[in-house]
Amino acid sequence: MFHLGWFLGDGFGIHPWSPTNGDGPWTGTNATDWMKPGIYVDMATSLERAGFDYILIEDTSMVEDSYNQSSETSLRRGFMAPKNDPLPLVPLMTQATKHIGVVPTVSTIQYPPFLAARAFTTLDHLTEGRVGMNVVTSVTDRVAQNFGYERHLEHDERYDMAMEWIDVVKALQNSWEDGAVVADPVAGVYADHTKVNPIEFVGKYFKCRGPLNTIPGPQRTVPVCSAGSSEMGRTLAARYDDTQIAIVKDGAAAKKYREDMRARITAAGRDPDSVKFLFIATPTIAATDEEARAHHEQALAARSSDKAIEYNLWNMSYTSGGRIDFGAIHPDTPVGEIDLSRQNGEYTSIKELFEGHEDRTLREVVSKSFQIKNMGLVGSPATVAAKMGEIMEEAGGDGFLFYLPTTRMNLAMISDGLAPELRRRGLIREEYTGSTLKENLTAF
């Protein structure tokens, strides 16, 4: 069996909302209801029915304005803004469900470690152990400037800071020993003070006395997720992750990635079986293979449209850390003439978009390349289910993280179309056996 997750790529923000923007016909009331809990609760109940381990909620905290040196495109088309804080959404999603985990994003430059440890321990209580935290370092200078920095830290230093951040959070979550909570109303003793300890942490980036001023949650240390594929991103994941998400093109690449990471985890003194790797995929599913292929071909053709090219150039400007304005580069410029060394964002993503395409123009690259792959998952539910089984057999595990536009149509397609086919093949769980996210991740 393998695990399933869902990447809520627009976070607690505006989702596909306008057919004229190329968002398709199934946008419903997203334009007016994205800030309300309805579609997210529907998502949680639908994906729990499909046996998913967790929903990962992406987040960013800025209005992007590196593309054409203006926020006009971001706000006109609703790219990455508006967006609400994801943490308050978590209890609403878990209140309507019993098993599925919810993993909101937390940035190491936005949340001081004490605030993060307290917030996630609180969520651990409110969700009865079904919360995780997707740890990110944030990408652009604009985010950093919203939190008191002049410019963002350089890429590798961001990861050094993030690893120290996790050390502090974990120390705080463990600052109450087992047995510290007595809760004896007859004796009038709630806690044994000798078992509640300051952490006295002093590092390069953080200083925290502790202890945490709330009791341990059901999971004690909240499961950590990350997505970095760079050398430093892999180092962080090997030391701390309970689940990691990765972008690969096929089963062979997934196998190579997974083997590399499992070796790193072993070298870090951890059990590689305790970490689950979920590979991001954007499947195209329809009632028949022929219909799915037609939808896929239409989607490929649409990437050459003016609106799609505008989005991809905008997205690459953001992905570069806001350091390269792709809107200022003529689209017929050969890629080999573009200075990519100025970027300070998602190094691996930019590299994979452009590497090997130096003789092509920027227009050609953005109309053909895409950051997230479909991993060959195109077809009917039966065809896609069979292909997923083949990929996991080749890779050796551990699962998939679906990244699809947030519409109720897509949720129904996965939960009521694909999931039953996967179950018929014995590829996903029939029922949840654990009561916490951590237990469900390690159930198989």
Short mmCIF file of C-alpha atoms in Angstrom, two decimals:
data_model
loop_
_atom_site.label_atom_id
_atom_site.label_comp_id
_atom_site.label_asym_id
_atom_site.label_seq_id
_atom_site.Cartn_x
_atom_site.Cartn_y
_atom_site.Cartn_z
CA MET A 1 0.00 0.00 0.00
CA PHE A 2 1.01 3.60 -0.39
CA HIS A 3 0.10 6.92 1.22
CA LEU A 4 -1.84 9.83 -0.25
CA GLY A 5 -1.71 13.55 0.44
CA TRP A 6 -3.26 16.66 -1.07
CA PHE A 7 -1.37 19.89 -1.71
CA LEU A 8 -3.65 22.89 -1.20
CA GLY A 9 -1.46 24.98 -3.47
CA ASP A 10 -3.20 28.31 -3.06
CA GLY A 11 -3.34 27.88 0.71
CA PHE A 12 -6.19 29.53 2.58
CA GLY A 13 -6.42 31.90 -0.36
CA ILE A 14 -8.24 32.58 -3.58
CA HIS A 15 -8.58 29.45 -5.73
CA PRO A 16 -9.57 29.06 -9.40
CA TRP A 17 -12.27 31.68 -9.69
CA SER A 18 -12.62 32.98 -13.25
CA PRO A 19 -13.17 31.01 -16.48
CA THR A 20 -11.83 34.03 -18.39
CA ASN A 21 -8.54 33.60 -16.52
CA GLY A 22 -8.24 30.08 -17.87
CA ASP A 23 -9.43 28.51 -14.62
CA GLY A 24 -11.96 26.22 -16.29
CA PRO A 25 -15.74 25.84 -15.90
CA TRP A 26 -15.91 24.30 -12.41
CA THR A 27 -14.91 27.27 -10.25
CA GLY A 28 -18.26 27.49 -8.45
CA THR A 29 -18.40 30.32 -5.91
CA ASN A 30 -14.63 30.46 -5.26
CA ALA A 31 -14.51 34.16 -6.17
CA THR A 32 -16.72 35.09 -3.23
CA ASP A 33 -16.39 32.16 -0.82
CA TRP A 34 -12.66 31.37 -0.73
CA MET A 35 -12.31 33.04 2.70
CA LYS A 36 -15.13 30.92 4.18
CA PRO A 37 -14.60 27.40 5.56
CA GLY A 38 -17.06 25.56 3.31
CA ILE A 39 -14.83 24.28 0.51
CA TYR A 40 -12.03 23.34 2.91
CA VAL A 41 -14.40 21.34 5.10
CA ASP A 42 -15.73 19.64 1.96
CA MET A 43 -12.13 18.90 0.98
CA ALA A 44 -11.35 17.32 4.35
CA THR A 45 -14.45 15.10 4.39
CA SER A 46 -14.00 14.07 0.74
CA LEU A 47 -10.33 13.20 1.08
CA GLU A 48 -10.90 11.37 4.35
CA ARG A 49 -13.42 9.24 2.49
CA ALA A 50 -10.62 8.53 0.03
CA GLY A 51 -8.20 7.48 2.80
CA PHE A 52 -5.74 10.38 2.47
CA ASP A 53 -3.11 10.81 5.19
CA TYR A 54 -3.08 14.59 5.13
CA ILE A 55 -3.88 17.88 3.46
CA LEU A 56 -0.91 20.23 3.23
CA ILE A 57 -1.84 23.92 3.26
CA GLU A 58 0.63 26.14 1.40
CA ASP A 59 1.15 29.70 2.64
CA THR A 60 2.86 32.97 1.72
CA SER A 61 2.76 36.33 3.48
CA MET A 62 3.18 39.05 0.91
CA VAL A 63 1.73 40.61 -2.23
CA GLU A 64 4.14 39.58 -4.98
CA ASP A 65 5.44 42.50 -7.04
CA SER A 66 8.69 41.35 -8.64
CA TYR A 67 7.04 40.62 -12.00
CA ASN A 68 7.19 43.86 -14.02
CA GLN A 69 8.13 45.50 -10.70
CA SER A 70 4.45 45.82 -9.86
CA SER A 71 1.72 44.02 -7.91
CA GLU A 72 -0.71 44.65 -10.79
CA THR A 73 -0.60 41.11 -12.22
CA SER A 74 -0.79 39.49 -8.79
CA LEU A 75 -3.87 41.43 -7.74
CA ARG A 76 -5.61 41.55 -11.13
CA ARG A 77 -5.48 37.78 -11.52
CA GLY A 78 -5.50 36.75 -7.86
CA PHE A 79 -2.05 35.15 -7.89
CA MET A 80 -0.92 34.29 -4.33
CA ALA A 81 -3.06 37.13 -2.93
CA PRO A 82 -5.40 37.59 -1.20
CA LYS A 83 -4.57 34.87 1.33
CA ASN A 84 -5.53 34.23 4.95
CA ASP A 85 -3.46 32.70 7.74
CA PRO A 86 -3.93 28.89 7.56
CA LEU A 87 -3.62 28.04 11.26
CA PRO A 88 -7.17 29.04 12.32
CA LEU A 89 -8.55 26.91 9.48
CA VAL A 90 -7.09 23.68 10.85
CA PRO A 91 -9.57 23.03 13.70
CA LEU A 92 -12.51 23.71 11.38
CA MET A 93 -11.32 21.01 8.99
CA THR A 94 -10.59 18.45 11.69
CA GLN A 95 -13.81 19.12 13.58
CA ALA A 96 -15.71 17.80 10.57
CA THR A 97 -13.50 14.69 10.27
CA LYS A 98 -12.12 11.93 12.45
CA HIS A 99 -8.89 10.73 10.88
CA ILE A 100 -7.28 12.87 8.18
CA GLY A 101 -4.34 15.06 9.14
CA VAL A 102 -3.94 18.75 8.29
CA VAL A 103 -0.46 20.20 7.78
CA PRO A 104 -0.36 24.01 7.60
CA THR A 105 2.77 25.83 6.49
CA VAL A 106 4.90 27.73 8.99
CA SER A 107 7.84 29.93 7.96
CA THR A 108 10.96 30.07 10.07
CA ILE A 109 11.36 33.82 9.52
CA GLN A 110 7.74 34.58 10.33
CA TYR A 111 7.17 32.60 13.52
CA PRO A 112 9.55 32.83 16.47
CA PRO A 113 10.15 29.27 17.71
CA PHE A 114 8.27 29.78 20.99
CA LEU A 115 5.20 31.11 19.17
CA ALA A 116 5.32 28.21 16.71
CA ALA A 117 5.78 25.56 19.40
CA ARG A 118 2.88 26.98 21.40
CA ALA A 119 0.59 27.37 18.37
CA PHE A 120 1.21 23.87 17.03
CA THR A 121 0.93 22.23 20.43
CA THR A 122 -2.38 24.04 20.85
CA LEU A 123 -3.50 22.73 17.45
CA ASP A 124 -2.33 19.26 18.43
CA HIS A 125 -4.78 19.39 21.34
CA LEU A 126 -7.61 20.88 19.29
CA THR A 127 -7.22 18.28 16.52
CA GLU A 128 -6.60 15.37 18.92
CA GLY A 129 -3.23 14.69 17.34
CA ARG A 130 -3.93 15.27 13.65
CA VAL A 131 -1.81 18.33 12.91
CA GLY A 132 1.61 18.49 11.29
CA MET A 133 3.78 21.44 10.32
CA ASN A 134 5.20 22.13 6.88
CA VAL A 135 8.42 23.99 7.65
CA VAL A 136 9.54 26.50 5.01
CA THR A 137 12.20 29.18 4.89
CA SER A 138 10.15 31.55 2.67
CA VAL A 139 11.43 32.68 -0.69
CA THR A 140 11.38 36.40 -1.42
CA ASP A 141 12.70 39.65 -0.02
CA ARG A 142 9.12 40.93 0.15
CA VAL A 143 8.23 38.29 2.76
CA ALA A 144 11.37 39.08 4.74
CA GLN A 145 10.58 42.79 4.65
CA ASN A 146 7.18 42.14 6.23
CA PHE A 147 8.99 40.65 9.24
CA GLY A 148 11.69 43.22 9.87
CA TYR A 149 14.46 42.18 7.45
CA GLU A 150 15.95 44.43 4.76
CA ARG A 151 16.59 41.45 2.48
CA HIS A 152 16.08 37.75 2.84
CA LEU A 153 18.96 35.56 4.00
CA GLU A 154 20.88 33.68 1.34
CA HIS A 155 19.57 30.24 0.42
CA ASP A 156 21.92 28.01 2.44
CA GLU A 157 21.85 30.25 5.49
CA ARG A 158 18.06 30.09 5.49
CA TYR A 159 18.33 26.34 5.96
CA ASP A 160 20.91 26.66 8.73
CA MET A 161 18.47 28.97 10.47
CA ALA A 162 15.54 26.60 9.85
CA MET A 163 17.36 23.63 11.37
CA GLU A 164 18.16 25.64 14.49
CA TRP A 165 14.51 26.76 14.55
CA ILE A 166 13.30 23.15 14.55
CA ASP A 167 15.74 22.30 17.36
CA VAL A 168 14.19 25.03 19.51
CA VAL A 169 10.62 24.01 18.70
CA LYS A 170 11.30 20.36 19.54
CA ALA A 171 13.10 21.28 22.76
CA LEU A 172 10.09 23.34 23.84
CA GLN A 173 7.66 20.56 22.96
CA ASN A 174 9.73 18.25 25.16
CA SER A 175 10.18 20.72 28.03
CA TRP A 176 7.43 18.95 30.00
CA GLU A 177 8.62 15.47 30.99
CA ASP A 178 6.38 12.42 31.10
CA GLY A 179 4.50 12.49 34.39
CA ALA A 180 4.73 16.26 34.78
CA VAL A 181 0.94 16.57 34.61
CA VAL A 182 -0.50 15.21 37.87
CA ALA A 183 -4.02 16.71 37.63
CA ASP A 184 -5.00 15.49 41.10
CA PRO A 185 -8.00 17.54 42.30
CA VAL A 186 -7.99 15.84 45.71
CA ALA A 187 -4.36 16.72 46.45
CA GLY A 188 -4.76 20.05 44.70
CA VAL A 189 -1.72 19.45 42.51
CA TYR A 190 -1.88 20.03 38.79
CA ALA A 191 1.77 19.75 37.72
CA ASP A 192 5.05 18.56 39.21
CA HIS A 193 7.33 21.56 38.80
CA THR A 194 10.46 19.41 38.96
CA LYS A 195 9.45 17.87 35.63
CA VAL A 196 8.90 21.15 33.78
CA ASN A 197 12.24 22.45 32.59
CA PRO A 198 13.59 25.60 30.94
CA ILE A 199 15.47 24.75 27.75
CA GLU A 200 18.01 27.61 28.02
CA PHE A 201 18.66 27.53 24.28
CA VAL A 202 21.30 29.89 22.90
CA GLY A 203 22.16 29.55 19.23
CA LYS A 204 23.31 31.63 16.29
CA TYR A 205 19.81 32.73 15.28
CA PHE A 206 17.58 32.12 18.31
CA LYS A 207 17.68 32.45 22.06
CA CYS A 208 14.87 30.96 24.15
CA ARG A 209 14.59 30.21 27.84
CA GLY A 210 11.43 28.09 27.95
CA PRO A 211 9.72 26.01 29.14
CA LEU A 212 6.62 25.90 26.96
CA ASN A 213 3.66 27.18 28.95
CA THR A 214 1.24 24.48 27.87
CA ILE A 215 1.17 20.74 28.32
CA PRO A 216 2.33 18.27 25.64
CA GLY A 217 -0.19 17.44 22.93
CA PRO A 218 -1.22 13.93 21.87
CA GLN A 219 1.77 13.66 19.52
CA ARG A 220 4.13 15.61 21.83
CA THR A 221 6.40 16.58 18.91
CA VAL A 222 4.26 17.57 15.94
CA PRO A 223 5.26 15.77 12.70
CA VAL A 224 7.53 17.81 10.44
CA CYS A 225 7.15 18.10 6.69
CA SER A 226 9.35 19.95 4.19
CA ALA A 227 9.76 20.25 0.44
CA GLY A 228 13.34 21.29 -0.25
CA SER A 229 15.19 19.28 -2.91
CA SER A 230 18.44 21.24 -2.80
CA GLU A 231 21.44 19.89 -0.91
CA MET A 232 20.53 21.91 2.18
CA GLY A 233 16.86 21.01 1.81
CA ARG A 234 17.73 17.34 1.79
CA THR A 235 19.97 17.77 4.83
CA LEU A 236 17.10 19.33 6.78
CA ALA A 237 14.69 16.60 5.71
CA ALA A 238 17.12 13.82 6.64
CA ARG A 239 17.52 15.22 10.15
CA TYR A 240 13.96 16.20 10.99
CA ASP A 241 11.20 15.20 8.56
CA ASP A 242 8.43 12.72 9.24
CA THR A 243 7.20 13.20 5.67
CA GLN A 244 8.78 14.96 2.74
CA ILE A 245 7.29 16.09 -0.55
CA ALA A 246 9.33 15.96 -3.75
CA ILE A 247 8.94 16.78 -7.43
CA VAL A 248 10.04 14.06 -9.86
CA LYS A 249 9.04 13.19 -13.41
CA ASP A 250 8.57 9.42 -13.21
CA GLY A 251 9.04 6.24 -11.20
CA ALA A 252 12.75 5.95 -11.97
CA ALA A 253 13.39 9.48 -10.69
CA ALA A 254 11.26 8.76 -7.61
CA LYS A 255 13.34 5.65 -6.89
CA LYS A 256 16.59 7.58 -7.22
CA TYR A 257 15.33 10.39 -4.99
CA ARG A 258 13.96 8.03 -2.36
CA GLU A 259 17.15 5.94 -2.23
CA ASP A 260 19.26 9.07 -1.81
CA MET A 261 17.07 10.38 1.00
CA ARG A 262 16.87 7.07 2.83
CA ALA A 263 20.67 6.85 2.81
CA ARG A 264 20.89 10.37 4.23
CA ILE A 265 18.34 9.55 6.94
CA THR A 266 20.29 6.46 7.92
CA ALA A 267 23.50 8.51 8.05
CA ALA A 268 21.71 10.95 10.36
CA GLY A 269 21.04 8.09 12.79
CA ARG A 270 17.34 7.77 12.05
CA ASP A 271 15.15 4.93 10.79
CA PRO A 272 14.45 5.56 7.07
CA ASP A 273 11.14 3.67 7.37
CA SER A 274 9.91 6.40 9.72
CA VAL A 275 9.93 9.01 6.92
CA LYS A 276 7.33 8.92 4.14
CA PHE A 277 8.13 10.51 0.77
CA LEU A 278 5.16 11.79 -1.19
CA PHE A 279 5.78 12.64 -4.83
CA ILE A 280 3.81 15.57 -6.23
CA ALA A 281 1.68 14.76 -9.25
CA THR A 282 -1.01 16.53 -11.27
CA PRO A 283 -3.12 13.72 -12.73
CA THR A 284 -5.58 14.16 -15.57
CA ILE A 285 -8.55 11.87 -14.96
CA ALA A 286 -11.76 11.49 -16.94
CA ALA A 287 -14.41 8.83 -17.53
CA THR A 288 -12.40 7.24 -20.34
CA ASP A 289 -8.77 7.16 -21.43
CA GLU A 290 -9.68 8.92 -24.66
CA GLU A 291 -11.41 11.76 -22.84
CA ALA A 292 -8.52 12.13 -20.39
CA ARG A 293 -5.97 12.29 -23.22
CA ALA A 294 -8.07 14.95 -24.95
CA HIS A 295 -8.18 17.01 -21.73
CA HIS A 296 -4.44 16.60 -21.34
CA GLU A 297 -3.74 17.72 -24.91
CA GLN A 298 -5.98 20.75 -24.41
CA ALA A 299 -4.10 21.64 -21.24
CA LEU A 300 -0.74 21.35 -23.01
CA ALA A 301 -1.96 23.56 -25.84
CA ALA A 302 -3.30 26.12 -23.35
CA ARG A 303 0.21 26.65 -21.94
CA SER A 304 1.05 28.65 -25.06
CA SER A 305 -1.78 31.13 -24.46
CA ASP A 306 -0.97 34.69 -23.43
CA LYS A 307 -2.59 34.16 -20.03
CA ALA A 308 -0.63 30.96 -19.35
CA ILE A 309 2.67 32.53 -20.39
CA GLU A 310 1.95 35.55 -18.19
CA TYR A 311 1.35 33.23 -15.22
CA ASN A 312 4.51 31.21 -15.84
CA LEU A 313 6.69 34.32 -16.16
CA TRP A 314 5.08 35.73 -13.03
CA ASN A 315 5.63 32.45 -11.17
CA MET A 316 9.28 32.22 -12.22
CA SER A 317 9.86 35.78 -11.00
CA TYR A 318 8.52 34.73 -7.61
CA THR A 319 10.39 31.40 -7.64
CA SER A 320 13.66 33.25 -8.23
CA GLY A 321 13.16 34.88 -4.85
CA GLY A 322 12.01 38.09 -6.51
CA ARG A 323 15.56 38.72 -7.72
CA ILE A 324 14.86 38.16 -11.46
CA ASP A 325 12.04 40.03 -13.18
CA PHE A 326 11.12 37.71 -16.03
CA GLY A 327 8.55 40.28 -17.15
CA ALA A 328 11.42 42.60 -18.10
CA ILE A 329 13.06 39.99 -20.35
CA HIS A 330 11.88 39.78 -23.96
CA PRO A 331 10.17 36.39 -24.33
CA ASP A 332 12.19 35.59 -27.48
CA THR A 333 15.49 35.88 -25.59
CA PRO A 334 17.53 32.63 -25.68
CA VAL A 335 17.64 31.07 -22.23
CA GLY A 336 21.44 30.86 -22.45
CA GLU A 337 21.60 34.67 -22.44
CA ILE A 338 19.63 35.03 -19.19
CA ASP A 339 21.66 35.50 -16.01
CA LEU A 340 20.11 33.07 -13.54
CA SER A 341 22.85 33.49 -10.94
CA ARG A 342 21.03 36.40 -9.29
CA GLN A 343 18.25 34.19 -7.97
CA ASN A 344 17.88 33.51 -4.25
CA GLY A 345 14.71 31.48 -4.19
CA GLU A 346 13.89 27.88 -5.07
CA TYR A 347 17.22 26.93 -6.61
CA THR A 348 16.26 23.41 -7.67
CA SER A 349 12.99 24.52 -9.28
CA ILE A 350 14.67 27.21 -11.40
CA LYS A 351 17.49 24.85 -12.37
CA GLU A 352 15.13 22.11 -13.52
CA LEU A 353 13.00 24.56 -15.52
CA PHE A 354 15.94 25.86 -17.55
CA GLU A 355 18.70 23.24 -17.48
CA GLY A 356 19.28 21.75 -20.92
CA HIS A 357 17.17 24.39 -22.65
CA GLU A 358 19.89 27.01 -23.20
CA ASP A 359 19.26 27.10 -26.98
CA ARG A 360 15.52 27.63 -26.61
CA THR A 361 13.82 30.96 -26.08
CA LEU A 362 12.18 32.01 -22.84
CA ARG A 363 8.80 31.83 -24.59
CA GLU A 364 9.44 28.25 -25.70
CA VAL A 365 10.51 27.17 -22.22
CA VAL A 366 7.56 28.71 -20.37
CA SER A 367 5.08 27.30 -22.87
CA LYS A 368 6.46 23.76 -22.61
CA SER A 369 8.01 23.38 -19.16
CA PHE A 370 6.09 23.20 -15.92
CA GLN A 371 7.36 22.88 -12.36
CA ILE A 372 4.92 20.14 -11.29
CA LYS A 373 4.80 16.91 -13.33
CA ASN A 374 1.91 14.54 -14.04
CA MET A 375 4.17 11.46 -13.69
CA GLY A 376 2.28 9.92 -16.60
CA LEU A 377 -1.01 9.84 -14.69
CA VAL A 378 -3.43 10.45 -17.57
CA GLY A 379 -6.49 8.28 -18.14
CA SER A 380 -9.59 6.79 -16.61
CA PRO A 381 -9.67 6.06 -12.87
CA ALA A 382 -8.75 2.43 -13.60
CA THR A 383 -5.84 3.39 -15.85
CA VAL A 384 -4.46 5.98 -13.45
CA ALA A 385 -4.81 3.63 -10.48
CA ALA A 386 -2.86 0.93 -12.30
CA LYS A 387 -0.16 3.42 -13.30
CA MET A 388 0.16 4.66 -9.71
CA GLY A 389 0.70 1.09 -8.58
CA GLU A 390 3.43 0.62 -11.20
CA ILE A 391 5.22 3.83 -10.17
CA MET A 392 5.20 2.91 -6.50
CA GLU A 393 6.45 -0.59 -7.27
CA GLU A 394 9.34 0.92 -9.24
CA ALA A 395 10.08 3.60 -6.63
CA GLY A 396 9.75 1.34 -3.61
CA GLY A 397 7.21 3.68 -1.89
CA ASP A 398 5.89 5.79 -0.24
CA GLY A 399 3.05 7.69 -1.93
CA PHE A 400 1.70 10.63 -3.90
CA LEU A 401 0.79 14.21 -3.12
CA PHE A 402 -1.88 15.41 -5.55
CA TYR A 403 -1.74 19.01 -6.70
CA LEU A 404 -4.92 19.97 -8.52
CA PRO A 405 -6.98 23.15 -8.74
CA THR A 406 -9.23 23.48 -5.71
CA THR A 407 -12.67 22.76 -7.09
CA ARG A 408 -15.35 20.41 -5.85
CA MET A 409 -15.26 18.73 -9.25
CA ASN A 410 -11.65 17.68 -8.72
CA LEU A 411 -12.35 16.51 -5.18
CA ALA A 412 -15.19 14.28 -6.40
CA MET A 413 -13.04 12.95 -9.22
CA ILE A 414 -10.39 11.78 -6.74
CA SER A 415 -12.52 10.66 -3.80
CA ASP A 416 -15.35 9.00 -5.71
CA GLY A 417 -13.61 8.04 -8.96
CA LEU A 418 -9.95 7.22 -8.35
CA ALA A 419 -9.95 6.11 -4.70
CA PRO A 420 -12.39 3.19 -5.21
CA GLU A 421 -10.18 1.91 -8.05
CA LEU A 422 -7.10 2.13 -5.84
CA ARG A 423 -8.89 0.25 -3.07
CA ARG A 424 -10.00 -2.50 -5.45
CA ARG A 425 -6.33 -3.06 -6.20
CA GLY A 426 -5.35 -3.03 -2.51
CA LEU A 427 -3.12 0.00 -3.08
CA ILE A 428 -4.50 2.31 -0.39
CA ARG A 429 -5.96 1.81 3.06
CA GLU A 430 -9.47 0.45 3.55
CA GLU A 431 -9.65 2.19 6.93
CA TYR A 432 -7.53 4.25 9.27
CA THR A 433 -5.82 2.26 12.00
CA GLY A 434 -4.16 5.10 13.92
CA SER A 435 -5.69 7.92 15.90
CA THR A 436 -2.98 10.52 15.15
CA LEU A 437 -1.26 11.79 12.01
CA LYS A 438 2.03 10.33 13.20
CA GLU A 439 0.45 6.91 13.69
CA ASN A 440 -1.24 6.92 10.28
CA LEU A 441 1.99 7.92 8.53
CA THR A 442 3.82 4.97 10.06
CA ALA A 443 0.97 2.46 9.81
CA PHE A 444 2.61 0.91 6.72
#
